[in-house]
C-alpha cells in the first residue's frame, strides 16, 4: 500500500497537509486501494517514520514538506525498492525519489493581481505565519502581482509570530488582520495555515475580502473570500500513488507552475459574485503571459530578496 | 492630526481586544494564588475552555451555552488541580504542568475524533458566536471628532465578554477588600493556619477560590474561540496563560495593577503588529522578530527597573498540612 | 478519622507507590484507549515493545531519554537553590546557536576534539541565557519565573531571525543552518553498537549519565552544593552563614542553563547535525515534569526521563500500529502519568497504609495492637 | 478519638456543682513513634489561672492543641463545664468558649489588627459592619483590660508584645471564657510581661479561666493558682502554687535537681577584642535603626546589651556579624577594621575569629530541613577541615557533629535526623555547639534561651560563662533582664538605636534598668 506522512502542521491543517490527505483519499476512492498515514510529533521522528513504513513494505511513500529531505536522504538508499515522493523540495540525486515542487510565487502573483483589482482603498495586506523563506516566496509573488496591476499599491505585511506555533494562533491571525484593516487594507492574503482561518474570519467580520491559500478556502466565508491560491498538493500525491499503481512511476523532478496547473487561483460559486468578467479576462491574460514567459515572476528563494 | 488620533484609537482598540483574555486569565490566577495555590495551568484551562466553548456553541448554535460549557471544562480542570494540590498535597507546579499537557492532548484528540478536522472545530457563525455590542448612538456619534472614535470605536463595539473582563477588575478589588470572602481568601494565601485556628475550613475556602478561577479563565477561553476567533484550533491559547501569569506577578497580585499589566502586554502586542515592516525614525527598518520580541524585552526591563521585588502571598505553593 | 499512622517500609515509598501511580495513569489512559475502540492491554504491549523490543526502538528511547535528562537536571538543580527555571526551552534553543557556530567553525576536525569545544559553546550560550534572569533576580529582584518565560519568547524571536536570515545558506530550501561535517558531528552509538543502527542516540547519552552523576555530586558532595541547598531552604540562613545569595543565584542559574544547553549537543551537533527552527520542540517544558516527578533527585530524574523516553518512543510505535491512537492521545497519556506520579502521588498512600494495617491485623502483629484499639474507638 | 455524646458545638450550660471549667481524661496522642501525650488527666478549676510546665517536648502544646480542636486525640475524653464534648475543629472549640494564643502567633502579617480580629468571626458577607463592630469592641476591650493596640496598624509593624495582644483580643472578641496561652512571655520584655499578667489577672477576676504554659517558674509562682507538671508526655503532678517552690517544680520537670542561679567568678578582662564606633545601620526599608552606637568588649568579659525588642538590637547584631552593611561608623575586630561590606562578609568574619549565635535560630541559625550534621557546619563548610578544594567531606562533618552532640548532650544523639525534628532547646544547643566549638575570639549571642526549658537554660548559661572564663569576648543581647543581669559583667541599655546608659549588674536594680529601657535616663538628666 502507499503511505503518507504529514508534515509538522498535522493532517487537518485546512491547507497544505490536508491537501495531501485529500490527494490520498481521492486515490483511495478512485481505486479502492487503501493507504496508511501518520502524523509525527517532532523532527526526531521523521526518519523513524519513513523507515518504519519502508520496512513494512509500503510504497510509494509520500512526504509532503521540505523538512523531510534529511530523513529521506538517510532512509531511501537503504530501501532501493521503495519509491518515495517528496513535495516542496528537490532531491534529484537518489534513484528512487520523485520530487515535486510548486511555483507558489506564480500562483501568488495571480491572487496578488486579483487583490489589486478588487481593492478600492489601494491598500492590501499579506499575513505570513512568521518570517520564513517559503512563506516569503508567497508574499513576494503576491507583491509582484499586485504591483503589476497597480504600481502605487500599498502592501502591508505583518507576521503573526516567530516560529511554527504561529500556524496555530488564529487569535493572533485575527488581530493581525484587524490591525491591517484598521490601516486601510481591504484585501488580505494569508500564508498562515491554521492561523489563516482567523485572518479570513477577521476579513469576513469586517466586511472586506480575504484570500485563502493551499486548498480552496472560498467556501469558508462565501462572498468574503476573494479567491484562494491553490497549490495542488493533492494532485501531486494522487499522481504519485496513481502512477505507481499503473506502473507509470518516474523518478524525476516535477516543477508544477501555472503551466502545469499545479498552482492557480480558485474560482467557484462562492466567489462568483466577486470576480467580474473583466477581472477574469485579465487573469487569463496574465496566466498566458506567465506560461509563455512574457512575465517572469521572481522567486524569493532564489536570492532571499524581493524586487517589489 | 486626525490621522494620528485615529491611528492611536485603533491601536487602543486592538489593545483592548488582545488584553481581554489576558485580563480574564490573570484575574483567575489572582484568585488562585491569593488563596495560596500556584496556577501554572492557566494555559491549559484557557485551551480546554476554548475547546469546550467552540464545540458546544457549534453543536447548539448558541454562544451562551458554549460559554457555559467552556466554563464547565475549566472548572473541571480546576477541580483536578484542587484534588491534587488541596486534598493530596501534591506539587502545584507539576499539577499545572500536567493540566497543560492534558489540555493540549485531549482537546486535539477529542476534536479530531468528533469533527475529523485535525482537532479544529467547525467555523461558528451567527448566534454561535459572541457579536459586538454597540452602544446607543454609537453609529450616529462616530462622525464627531475625538468623541466619536473614542465612544463608538474604543468603548462601543466589543463583545460582552470584553465588558465582563473589564467589569471583573473592580469587582475583584471589591471582593478582595470589602467582603468577608475576600478577607478569608487573602488570609488563606498568607497564613492558612490563621484561618484554620479561627475555625474555618482552609480546604473549602481554597476550593471556592479555585471555582472562581475556573469560571474566569473559562470565560477567557470562550473569548478566544467564540468571540475573537470563530472556531477552536490546536493550541490556540498560544502562551497567553503564561503571559497572564507573568502579568500577575508583575502586578504583585493586585487586580487593578493586573489589568494595567495585561493592557501593557496588549498594547505592546498591538504596537508590534503595527510597527512591523515599517521604518522607524532614527533606527530604520527593524527585523520583524525584533519587533515581536519587544513586549518581552520591555517586560524584563520594566521589571528590572521600576517594579521592584514582587513578594508573593506567603503561603503560595505550600500545601496546607493539617496534622490530626 | 484519626486512624493510626504507621511508618510504611521504605520500599513502599520508593517502589510500590510510584508503580501503582504509573499503573493508575495507564489505567485511565486505557479507558480512553478503550473508548476509541482499541484494546488497551495490546496498546501497552505495543508501547513497551516499541520502546524496548528491538534495537531501533530502543535507540530512540535512549535518544529521547538523553534530552529529558538534561532538561530535567536543569530544572532540578535550580530547584534545590529555590529557583524555578522555566526557561530550559529557550536556554537549549540559544545553546543551539553556540553548538552550531562552533561545529561549523571547526568543520573537519575529528569529533573527539570538537566535542569538548561544542560542549563548552553550548554550555556557554545556554548558561548566559539563564544567567540574565539569574542576574536580574540576584541584583534587581526580578522574579525568575517571569523573566525565564520572557527569555523563552525572546529566544524564539532571536533564533528565528538568525536561522532564517543569517544562518540559512542559499542552497538549502528550508530555513535551517548548514550541516555539520560528518567528521565533526557527534557520533551515533550505532557506530559501535550495530543494533542501534539508524537511531539518533549518540555519545551525548553518556554525557547525560555523566551529568546525572555530576549533578548528584555537585548538590550533595561539594561545598558549592551545600551552599546552594542552604539558600534553597532559607535565604536568611545562607546570609547568616556568609554565603552570597546573589553569587549563588547567578552561578546556579548559569549551571542550570548550561545543563539545558547540553540538549544542543545531543540534537544540533548530533541527532540533527544542523540547527533547525524550533529544534527543542517542548523538551524544555517536559523537563519541568521530569524534574518534579523525579523529586529533583538525579536518580529520580534519570528514571523519570527514561519513563518519558518510553512514552515518546512507545507512543510513536503505538501511533503506527493503531492508527486510531494519534500523537495527541499519547500526549494525553503523558499528561496522566505526570498527574498521577507527580501531582497526585500521595493519593494512594492512605489506601496503601490501610492495606498494611489490615494485613498486619490479620497477622496479629502485636506491635500494632494498641494503635488498632485506638481506631476501634471510632 | 474523643467520644461519648454526639452534641458538640452547643455551649454547655454550666452544670451546677462542677467547678471545673475543663476536665481531660486519659488523653492519648501519638505522632508516629512519638507518644506525645500518655493517658493525660487534667482538671482546671473555673476562674483560676492554671499553669502547665515541662521541658521542651514534654507535650504541653500538643495537649492544648487537642483541647483547641487542632489535633485529634487518639483516645480520651474532654469535659467542658461538666459536659462531655467532642471537639472536631477550632470552630467547635470557639463555640465552647475556648480561645487560644498559640506559641507561634496565628496572625496574618500583612493584615490590619481589625482584619485579624474579625477573621473567621465576621457577622455578614460584607466587611464594613463587622469592622465597625470590631472597632467598638476593641475600644471597649482596651478600656476594660488595658489591651491597647492601634486597630488599623498592620500586624507586621507591631512589636511582638502588641501582636500577642492582638491574639488575646481575637480570643476575647470571640467571647472566650477559657483562654489558653502557650508560652506567651517567651518573646516579651519584662514590662510587656508585667502588663500581660495584669491583663490576665483582670480576666481571672472577671471569672474567666486561664491556662498558662511557660518555662519561667518565676511567672508560675507569681500568677498561677495551680500548676501541673508534664514530663515526657505524662502528667507528673498537679500542685497548688502556694504549696510549691520553683526548686520543687524544676525537679519534677527535669527529674533531677536544677541550679536556678548562675554561679560565676568575677571577670578578668584582657585586651580589647571588639570595638564598635559610631555605628549607624538602616533596616531593609531604609529606616535608621542603629543611630551611632559605640562600645568595646574585652577578652574575658561579657557585655550585656539590654533593651526592649525592636530598639535596634537585631540590626546591631547582624551588622557586627557581617550580615548587614553599616551606613556609618566602624567595627574593629582584634585591632583590624572589619566593617561589613559584601554580602558574604559573615564568612570572612568567622575566619577572623568571630562567632554568632543569632536571635532567630529557626530562620537564621539553622536550616530546619537539613540533617543535624549539615547544621553542625553551617557557616563553616568552607573550612579545609571539611574537605580541601571543592568537595565536602561528609565524614569530617559528621565527626564534628558527633563531637557537638556528645559535648552539649544534644538529644536525640543522631546526626542523621532532620533538624526540624529536634525540640527547641536541642535546636538551640546545635547552634551553640557549632559557634562555641569553633573556639572564636569574640562570641555574639542573641536571645540564647528563648523558648528553652530550664534544664537547657542552666546548661547554656554555664557554657557561656565557661567561654568567658576561657578568655573570650562575649556580647550578649537578651530581652530577659534576669539573664542579662546574671550573666553580664557590664550592661549597656539600647533604646531607639542609641545606648542610653550603662549599668553595673551587681548594683543596678531592675527598676533602674527598666527606666533606661523605657528611654528615661536619670543620670543624663542629672548631668544637664
Ligand atoms: N471556610 C469555612 N470554613 C468553615 N465554615 C465555614 C466556612 N465558610 C463558611 N462557613 C460556615 O458556613 C455557613 C455559611 O457560610 P457563609 O454564609 O459564610 O457562606 P458564603 O455565603 O459562601 O460566605 P462568603 O460568600 O462570605 O464566603 C456559616 O455558618 C459559616 O460559619
Ligand atoms: N505535628 C507533629 N508531628 C510529629 N511530632 C510532633 C508534632 N507535634 C509535636 N510533635 C512531637 O511531640 C512531642 C511533644 O511536642 P510539644 O510541642 O507538645 O512539646 P512542648 O511541651 O510544647 O515543647 P516546647 O516546650 O518546646 O514547646 C515532641 O517530641 C514533638 O517533637
Ligand atoms: Mg510547645
Ligand atoms: Mg456568600
PDB file of N, CA and C in Angstrom, chain D residues 17-88:
ATOM      1  N   UNK D  17     -22.711  22.687  90.470  1.00  0.00           N
ATOM      2  CA  UNK D  17     -21.929  21.760  91.285  1.00  0.00           C
ATOM      3  C   UNK D  17     -20.535  21.556  90.769  1.00  0.00           C
ATOM      4  N   UNK D  18     -20.337  21.557  89.438  1.00  0.00           N
ATOM      5  CA  UNK D  18     -18.965  21.364  88.986  1.00  0.00           C
ATOM      6  C   UNK D  18     -18.249  22.690  88.971  1.00  0.00           C
ATOM      7  N   UNK D  19     -17.101  22.726  89.575  1.00  0.00           N
ATOM      8  CA  UNK D  19     -16.355  23.971  89.499  1.00  0.00           C
ATOM      9  C   UNK D  19     -15.132  23.798  88.604  1.00  0.00           C
ATOM     10  N   UNK D  20     -15.181  22.791  87.756  1.00  0.00           N
ATOM     11  CA  UNK D  20     -14.105  22.622  86.780  1.00  0.00           C
ATOM     12  C   UNK D  20     -14.536  23.194  85.451  1.00  0.00           C
ATOM     13  N   UNK D  21     -13.712  24.046  84.878  1.00  0.00           N
ATOM     14  CA  UNK D  21     -14.000  24.554  83.536  1.00  0.00           C
ATOM     15  C   UNK D  21     -13.690  23.463  82.524  1.00  0.00           C
ATOM     16  N   UNK D  22     -12.613  22.756  82.796  1.00  0.00           N
ATOM     17  CA  UNK D  22     -12.168  21.743  81.850  1.00  0.00           C
ATOM     18  C   UNK D  22     -11.674  20.521  82.594  1.00  0.00           C
ATOM     19  N   UNK D  23     -12.091  19.369  82.094  1.00  0.00           N
ATOM     20  CA  UNK D  23     -11.522  18.126  82.629  1.00  0.00           C
ATOM     21  C   UNK D  23     -11.066  17.293  81.435  1.00  0.00           C
ATOM     22  N   UNK D  24      -9.818  16.860  81.493  1.00  0.00           N
ATOM     23  CA  UNK D  24      -9.317  15.964  80.457  1.00  0.00           C
ATOM     24  C   UNK D  24      -9.114  14.600  81.097  1.00  0.00           C
ATOM     25  N   UNK D  25      -9.540  13.549  80.394  1.00  0.00           N
ATOM     26  CA  UNK D  25      -9.398  12.218  80.971  1.00  0.00           C
ATOM     27  C   UNK D  25      -8.734  11.274  79.989  1.00  0.00           C
ATOM     28  N   UNK D  26      -7.631  10.728  80.436  1.00  0.00           N
ATOM     29  CA  UNK D  26      -6.933   9.668  79.690  1.00  0.00           C
ATOM     30  C   UNK D  26      -6.708  10.050  78.232  1.00  0.00           C
ATOM     31  N   UNK D  27      -6.174  11.247  78.021  1.00  0.00           N
ATOM     32  CA  UNK D  27      -5.902  11.701  76.656  1.00  0.00           C
ATOM     33  C   UNK D  27      -4.600  11.063  76.143  1.00  0.00           C
ATOM     34  N   UNK D  28      -4.692  10.473  74.960  1.00  0.00           N
ATOM     35  CA  UNK D  28      -3.516   9.890  74.320  1.00  0.00           C
ATOM     36  C   UNK D  28      -3.327  10.487  72.940  1.00  0.00           C
ATOM     37  N   UNK D  29      -2.092  10.755  72.612  1.00  0.00           N
ATOM     38  CA  UNK D  29      -1.817  11.244  71.259  1.00  0.00           C
ATOM     39  C   UNK D  29      -0.430  10.803  70.824  1.00  0.00           C
ATOM     40  N   UNK D  30      -0.402  10.203  69.660  1.00  0.00           N
ATOM     41  CA  UNK D  30       0.889   9.785  69.107  1.00  0.00           C
ATOM     42  C   UNK D  30       1.153  10.505  67.798  1.00  0.00           C
ATOM     43  N   UNK D  31       2.407  10.849  67.569  1.00  0.00           N
ATOM     44  CA  UNK D  31       2.831  11.257  66.228  1.00  0.00           C
ATOM     45  C   UNK D  31       3.802  10.196  65.757  1.00  0.00           C
ATOM     46  N   UNK D  32       3.321   9.311  64.922  1.00  0.00           N
ATOM     47  CA  UNK D  32       4.197   8.222  64.506  1.00  0.00           C
ATOM     48  C   UNK D  32       4.718   7.521  65.744  1.00  0.00           C
ATOM     49  N   UNK D  33       6.020   7.427  65.876  1.00  0.00           N
ATOM     50  CA  UNK D  33       6.579   6.712  67.022  1.00  0.00           C
ATOM     51  C   UNK D  33       6.555   7.548  68.308  1.00  0.00           C
ATOM     52  N   UNK D  34       6.331   8.852  68.188  1.00  0.00           N
ATOM     53  CA  UNK D  34       6.388   9.694  69.389  1.00  0.00           C
ATOM     54  C   UNK D  34       5.058   9.638  70.127  1.00  0.00           C
ATOM     55  N   UNK D  35       5.104   9.251  71.373  1.00  0.00           N
ATOM     56  CA  UNK D  35       3.892   9.254  72.184  1.00  0.00           C
ATOM     57  C   UNK D  35       3.849  10.584  72.920  1.00  0.00           C
ATOM     58  N   UNK D  36       3.233  11.581  72.321  1.00  0.00           N
ATOM     59  CA  UNK D  36       3.343  12.952  72.825  1.00  0.00           C
ATOM     60  C   UNK D  36       2.507  13.173  74.080  1.00  0.00           C
ATOM     61  N   UNK D  37       1.388  12.492  74.155  1.00  0.00           N
ATOM     62  CA  UNK D  37       0.543  12.562  75.355  1.00  0.00           C
ATOM     63  C   UNK D  37       0.158  11.156  75.785  1.00  0.00           C
ATOM     64  N   UNK D  38       0.507  10.804  77.039  1.00  0.00           N
ATOM     65  CA  UNK D  38       0.188   9.460  77.534  1.00  0.00           C
ATOM     66  C   UNK D  38      -0.823   9.547  78.666  1.00  0.00           C
ATOM     67  N   UNK D  39      -2.012   9.062  78.436  1.00  0.00           N
ATOM     68  CA  UNK D  39      -3.022   8.994  79.493  1.00  0.00           C
ATOM     69  C   UNK D  39      -3.085  10.241  80.363  1.00  0.00           C
ATOM     70  N   UNK D  40      -3.199  11.369  79.707  1.00  0.00           N
ATOM     71  CA  UNK D  40      -3.176  12.618  80.465  1.00  0.00           C
ATOM     72  C   UNK D  40      -4.509  12.888  81.146  1.00  0.00           C
ATOM     73  N   UNK D  41      -4.445  13.170  82.431  1.00  0.00           N
ATOM     74  CA  UNK D  41      -5.612  13.656  83.162  1.00  0.00           C
ATOM     75  C   UNK D  41      -5.318  15.071  83.602  1.00  0.00           C
ATOM     76  N   UNK D  42      -6.308  15.939  83.489  1.00  0.00           N
ATOM     77  CA  UNK D  42      -6.086  17.313  83.928  1.00  0.00           C
ATOM     78  C   UNK D  42      -7.429  17.931  84.312  1.00  0.00           C
ATOM     79  N   UNK D  43      -7.449  18.612  85.432  1.00  0.00           N
ATOM     80  CA  UNK D  43      -8.659  19.322  85.822  1.00  0.00           C
ATOM     81  C   UNK D  43      -8.301  20.771  86.055  1.00  0.00           C
ATOM     82  N   UNK D  44      -9.044  21.635  85.421  1.00  0.00           N
ATOM     83  CA  UNK D  44      -8.770  23.063  85.542  1.00  0.00           C
ATOM     84  C   UNK D  44      -9.974  23.721  86.192  1.00  0.00           C
ATOM     85  N   UNK D  45      -9.740  24.373  87.322  1.00  0.00           N
ATOM     86  CA  UNK D  45     -10.855  24.990  88.060  1.00  0.00           C
ATOM     87  C   UNK D  45     -11.292  26.279  87.394  1.00  0.00           C
ATOM     88  N   UNK D  46     -12.587  26.485  87.424  1.00  0.00           N
ATOM     89  CA  UNK D  46     -13.135  27.705  86.842  1.00  0.00           C
ATOM     90  C   UNK D  46     -12.605  28.938  87.580  1.00  0.00           C
ATOM     91  N   UNK D  47     -12.312  29.959  86.812  1.00  0.00           N
ATOM     92  CA  UNK D  47     -11.909  31.219  87.435  1.00  0.00           C
ATOM     93  C   UNK D  47     -10.528  31.193  88.050  1.00  0.00           C
ATOM     94  N   UNK D  48      -9.682  30.317  87.578  1.00  0.00           N
ATOM     95  CA  UNK D  48      -8.318  30.283  88.095  1.00  0.00           C
ATOM     96  C   UNK D  48      -7.330  30.441  86.951  1.00  0.00           C
ATOM     97  N   UNK D  49      -6.097  30.728  87.342  1.00  0.00           N
ATOM     98  CA  UNK D  49      -5.019  30.652  86.360  1.00  0.00           C
ATOM     99  C   UNK D  49      -4.271  29.358  86.645  1.00  0.00           C
ATOM    100  N   UNK D  50      -4.254  28.503  85.641  1.00  0.00           N
ATOM    101  CA  UNK D  50      -3.667  27.183  85.828  1.00  0.00           C
ATOM    102  C   UNK D  50      -2.387  27.092  85.008  1.00  0.00           C
ATOM    103  N   UNK D  51      -1.283  26.899  85.663  1.00  0.00           N
ATOM    104  CA  UNK D  51      -0.025  26.831  84.935  1.00  0.00           C
ATOM    105  C   UNK D  51       0.294  25.411  84.500  1.00  0.00           C
ATOM    106  N   UNK D  52       0.971  25.301  83.368  1.00  0.00           N
ATOM    107  CA  UNK D  52       1.500  23.998  82.947  1.00  0.00           C
ATOM    108  C   UNK D  52       2.980  24.181  82.633  1.00  0.00           C
ATOM    109  N   UNK D  53       3.806  23.374  83.259  1.00  0.00           N
ATOM    110  CA  UNK D  53       5.238  23.471  82.984  1.00  0.00           C
ATOM    111  C   UNK D  53       5.764  22.117  82.545  1.00  0.00           C
ATOM    112  N   UNK D  54       6.915  22.138  81.948  1.00  0.00           N
ATOM    113  CA  UNK D  54       7.521  20.903  81.469  1.00  0.00           C
ATOM    114  C   UNK D  54       8.647  21.233  80.522  1.00  0.00           C
ATOM    115  N   UNK D  55       9.550  20.295  80.361  1.00  0.00           N
ATOM    116  CA  UNK D  55      10.673  20.507  79.460  1.00  0.00           C
ATOM    117  C   UNK D  55      10.210  20.670  78.024  1.00  0.00           C
ATOM    118  N   UNK D  56      11.121  21.068  77.165  1.00  0.00           N
ATOM    119  CA  UNK D  56      10.797  21.097  75.741  1.00  0.00           C
ATOM    120  C   UNK D  56      10.381  19.702  75.305  1.00  0.00           C
ATOM    121  N   UNK D  57       9.313  19.656  74.563  1.00  0.00           N
ATOM    122  CA  UNK D  57       8.902  18.370  74.034  1.00  0.00           C
ATOM    123  C   UNK D  57       8.128  17.515  75.009  1.00  0.00           C
ATOM    124  N   UNK D  58       7.751  18.084  76.151  1.00  0.00           N
ATOM    125  CA  UNK D  58       7.020  17.291  77.141  1.00  0.00           C
ATOM    126  C   UNK D  58       5.597  16.994  76.685  1.00  0.00           C
ATOM    127  N   UNK D  59       5.099  17.760  75.737  1.00  0.00           N
ATOM    128  CA  UNK D  59       3.762  17.503  75.219  1.00  0.00           C
ATOM    129  C   UNK D  59       2.740  18.543  75.614  1.00  0.00           C
ATOM    130  N   UNK D  60       3.200  19.673  76.105  1.00  0.00           N
ATOM    131  CA  UNK D  60       2.282  20.716  76.559  1.00  0.00           C
ATOM    132  C   UNK D  60       1.474  21.287  75.396  1.00  0.00           C
ATOM    133  N   UNK D  61       2.187  21.677  74.352  1.00  0.00           N
ATOM    134  CA  UNK D  61       1.486  22.292  73.211  1.00  0.00           C
ATOM    135  C   UNK D  61       0.537  21.296  72.568  1.00  0.00           C
ATOM    136  N   UNK D  62       0.968  20.055  72.508  1.00  0.00           N
ATOM    137  CA  UNK D  62       0.123  19.038  71.904  1.00  0.00           C
ATOM    138  C   UNK D  62      -1.193  18.917  72.673  1.00  0.00           C
ATOM    139  N   UNK D  63      -1.094  18.888  73.975  1.00  0.00           N
ATOM    140  CA  UNK D  63      -2.293  18.743  74.804  1.00  0.00           C
ATOM    141  C   UNK D  63      -3.246  19.912  74.570  1.00  0.00           C
ATOM    142  N   UNK D  64      -2.675  21.096  74.518  1.00  0.00           N
ATOM    143  CA  UNK D  64      -3.523  22.273  74.326  1.00  0.00           C
ATOM    144  C   UNK D  64      -4.122  22.291  72.925  1.00  0.00           C
ATOM    145  N   UNK D  65      -3.353  21.824  71.960  1.00  0.00           N
ATOM    146  CA  UNK D  65      -3.885  21.781  70.596  1.00  0.00           C
ATOM    147  C   UNK D  65      -5.046  20.806  70.488  1.00  0.00           C
ATOM    148  N   UNK D  66      -5.002  19.771  71.291  1.00  0.00           N
ATOM    149  CA  UNK D  66      -6.127  18.827  71.312  1.00  0.00           C
ATOM    150  C   UNK D  66      -7.350  19.520  71.894  1.00  0.00           C
ATOM    151  N   UNK D  67      -7.126  20.250  72.942  1.00  0.00           N
ATOM    152  CA  UNK D  67      -8.229  20.963  73.575  1.00  0.00           C
ATOM    153  C   UNK D  67      -8.820  21.986  72.616  1.00  0.00           C
ATOM    154  N   UNK D  68      -7.986  22.529  71.773  1.00  0.00           N
ATOM    155  CA  UNK D  68      -8.443  23.566  70.853  1.00  0.00           C
ATOM    156  C   UNK D  68      -8.928  22.987  69.521  1.00  0.00           C
ATOM    157  N   UNK D  69      -8.955  21.679  69.419  1.00  0.00           N
ATOM    158  CA  UNK D  69      -9.503  21.060  68.216  1.00  0.00           C
ATOM    159  C   UNK D  69      -8.551  21.059  67.041  1.00  0.00           C
ATOM    160  N   UNK D  70      -7.308  21.377  67.308  1.00  0.00           N
ATOM    161  CA  UNK D  70      -6.353  21.431  66.219  1.00  0.00           C
ATOM    162  C   UNK D  70      -5.809  20.050  65.907  1.00  0.00           C
ATOM    163  N   UNK D  71      -5.644  19.275  66.937  1.00  0.00           N
ATOM    164  CA  UNK D  71      -5.298  17.863  66.782  1.00  0.00           C
ATOM    165  C   UNK D  71      -6.457  17.026  67.301  1.00  0.00           C
ATOM    166  N   UNK D  72      -6.514  15.799  66.834  1.00  0.00           N
ATOM    167  CA  UNK D  72      -7.462  14.843  67.384  1.00  0.00           C
ATOM    168  C   UNK D  72      -6.727  13.916  68.323  1.00  0.00           C
ATOM    169  N   UNK D  73      -7.254  13.755  69.518  1.00  0.00           N
ATOM    170  CA  UNK D  73      -6.649  12.771  70.415  1.00  0.00           C
ATOM    171  C   UNK D  73      -6.912  11.387  69.851  1.00  0.00           C
ATOM    172  N   UNK D  74      -5.966  10.484  70.052  1.00  0.00           N
ATOM    173  CA  UNK D  74      -6.209   9.106  69.624  1.00  0.00           C
ATOM    174  C   UNK D  74      -7.273   8.477  70.507  1.00  0.00           C
ATOM    175  N   UNK D  75      -7.234   8.825  71.780  1.00  0.00           N
ATOM    176  CA  UNK D  75      -8.278   8.351  72.684  1.00  0.00           C
ATOM    177  C   UNK D  75      -8.359   9.319  73.850  1.00  0.00           C
ATOM    178  N   UNK D  76      -9.419   9.187  74.609  1.00  0.00           N
ATOM    179  CA  UNK D  76      -9.570  10.054  75.752  1.00  0.00           C
ATOM    180  C   UNK D  76     -10.853  10.853  75.694  1.00  0.00           C
ATOM    181  N   UNK D  77     -11.057  11.637  76.728  1.00  0.00           N
ATOM    182  CA  UNK D  77     -12.335  12.318  76.850  1.00  0.00           C
ATOM    183  C   UNK D  77     -12.114  13.757  77.300  1.00  0.00           C
ATOM    184  N   UNK D  78     -12.891  14.650  76.731  1.00  0.00           N
ATOM    185  CA  UNK D  78     -12.803  16.053  77.112  1.00  0.00           C
ATOM    186  C   UNK D  78     -14.138  16.464  77.716  1.00  0.00           C
ATOM    187  N   UNK D  79     -14.075  17.090  78.877  1.00  0.00           N
ATOM    188  CA  UNK D  79     -15.296  17.568  79.514  1.00  0.00           C
ATOM    189  C   UNK D  79     -15.146  19.070  79.696  1.00  0.00           C
ATOM    190  N   UNK D  80     -16.094  19.801  79.160  1.00  0.00           N
ATOM    191  CA  UNK D  80     -16.057  21.250  79.303  1.00  0.00           C
ATOM    192  C   UNK D  80     -17.275  21.687  80.088  1.00  0.00           C
ATOM    193  N   UNK D  81     -17.059  22.333  81.192  1.00  0.00           N
ATOM    194  CA  UNK D  81     -18.163  22.798  82.034  1.00  0.00           C
ATOM    195  C   UNK D  81     -19.070  21.668  82.462  1.00  0.00           C
ATOM    196  N   UNK D  82     -18.503  20.523  82.680  1.00  0.00           N
ATOM    197  CA  UNK D  82     -19.281  19.396  83.153  1.00  0.00           C
ATOM    198  C   UNK D  82     -19.915  18.564  82.055  1.00  0.00           C
ATOM    199  N   UNK D  83     -19.828  19.026  80.823  1.00  0.00           N
ATOM    200  CA  UNK D  83     -20.426  18.293  79.709  1.00  0.00           C
ATOM    201  C   UNK D  83     -19.347  17.610  78.884  1.00  0.00           C
ATOM    202  N   UNK D  84     -19.453  16.329  78.676  1.00  0.00           N
ATOM    203  CA  UNK D  84     -18.506  15.683  77.755  1.00  0.00           C
ATOM    204  C   UNK D  84     -18.730  16.236  76.342  1.00  0.00           C
ATOM    205  N   UNK D  85     -17.669  16.541  75.669  1.00  0.00           N
ATOM    206  CA  UNK D  85     -17.824  17.136  74.335  1.00  0.00           C
ATOM    207  C   UNK D  85     -16.859  16.487  73.354  1.00  0.00           C
ATOM    208  N   UNK D  86     -17.190  16.675  72.095  1.00  0.00           N
ATOM    209  CA  UNK D  86     -16.250  16.298  71.039  1.00  0.00           C
ATOM    210  C   UNK D  86     -15.798  17.584  70.372  1.00  0.00           C
ATOM    211  N   UNK D  87     -14.520  17.769  70.283  1.00  0.00           N
ATOM    212  CA  UNK D  87     -14.012  18.973  69.622  1.00  0.00           C
ATOM    213  C   UNK D  87     -13.329  18.544  68.333  1.00  0.00           C
ATOM    214  N   UNK D  88     -14.025  18.765  67.247  1.00  0.00           N
ATOM    215  CA  UNK D  88     -13.508  18.304  65.964  1.00  0.00           C
ATOM    216  C   UNK D  88     -12.586  19.302  65.303  1.00  0.00           C
TER     217      UNK D  88
END
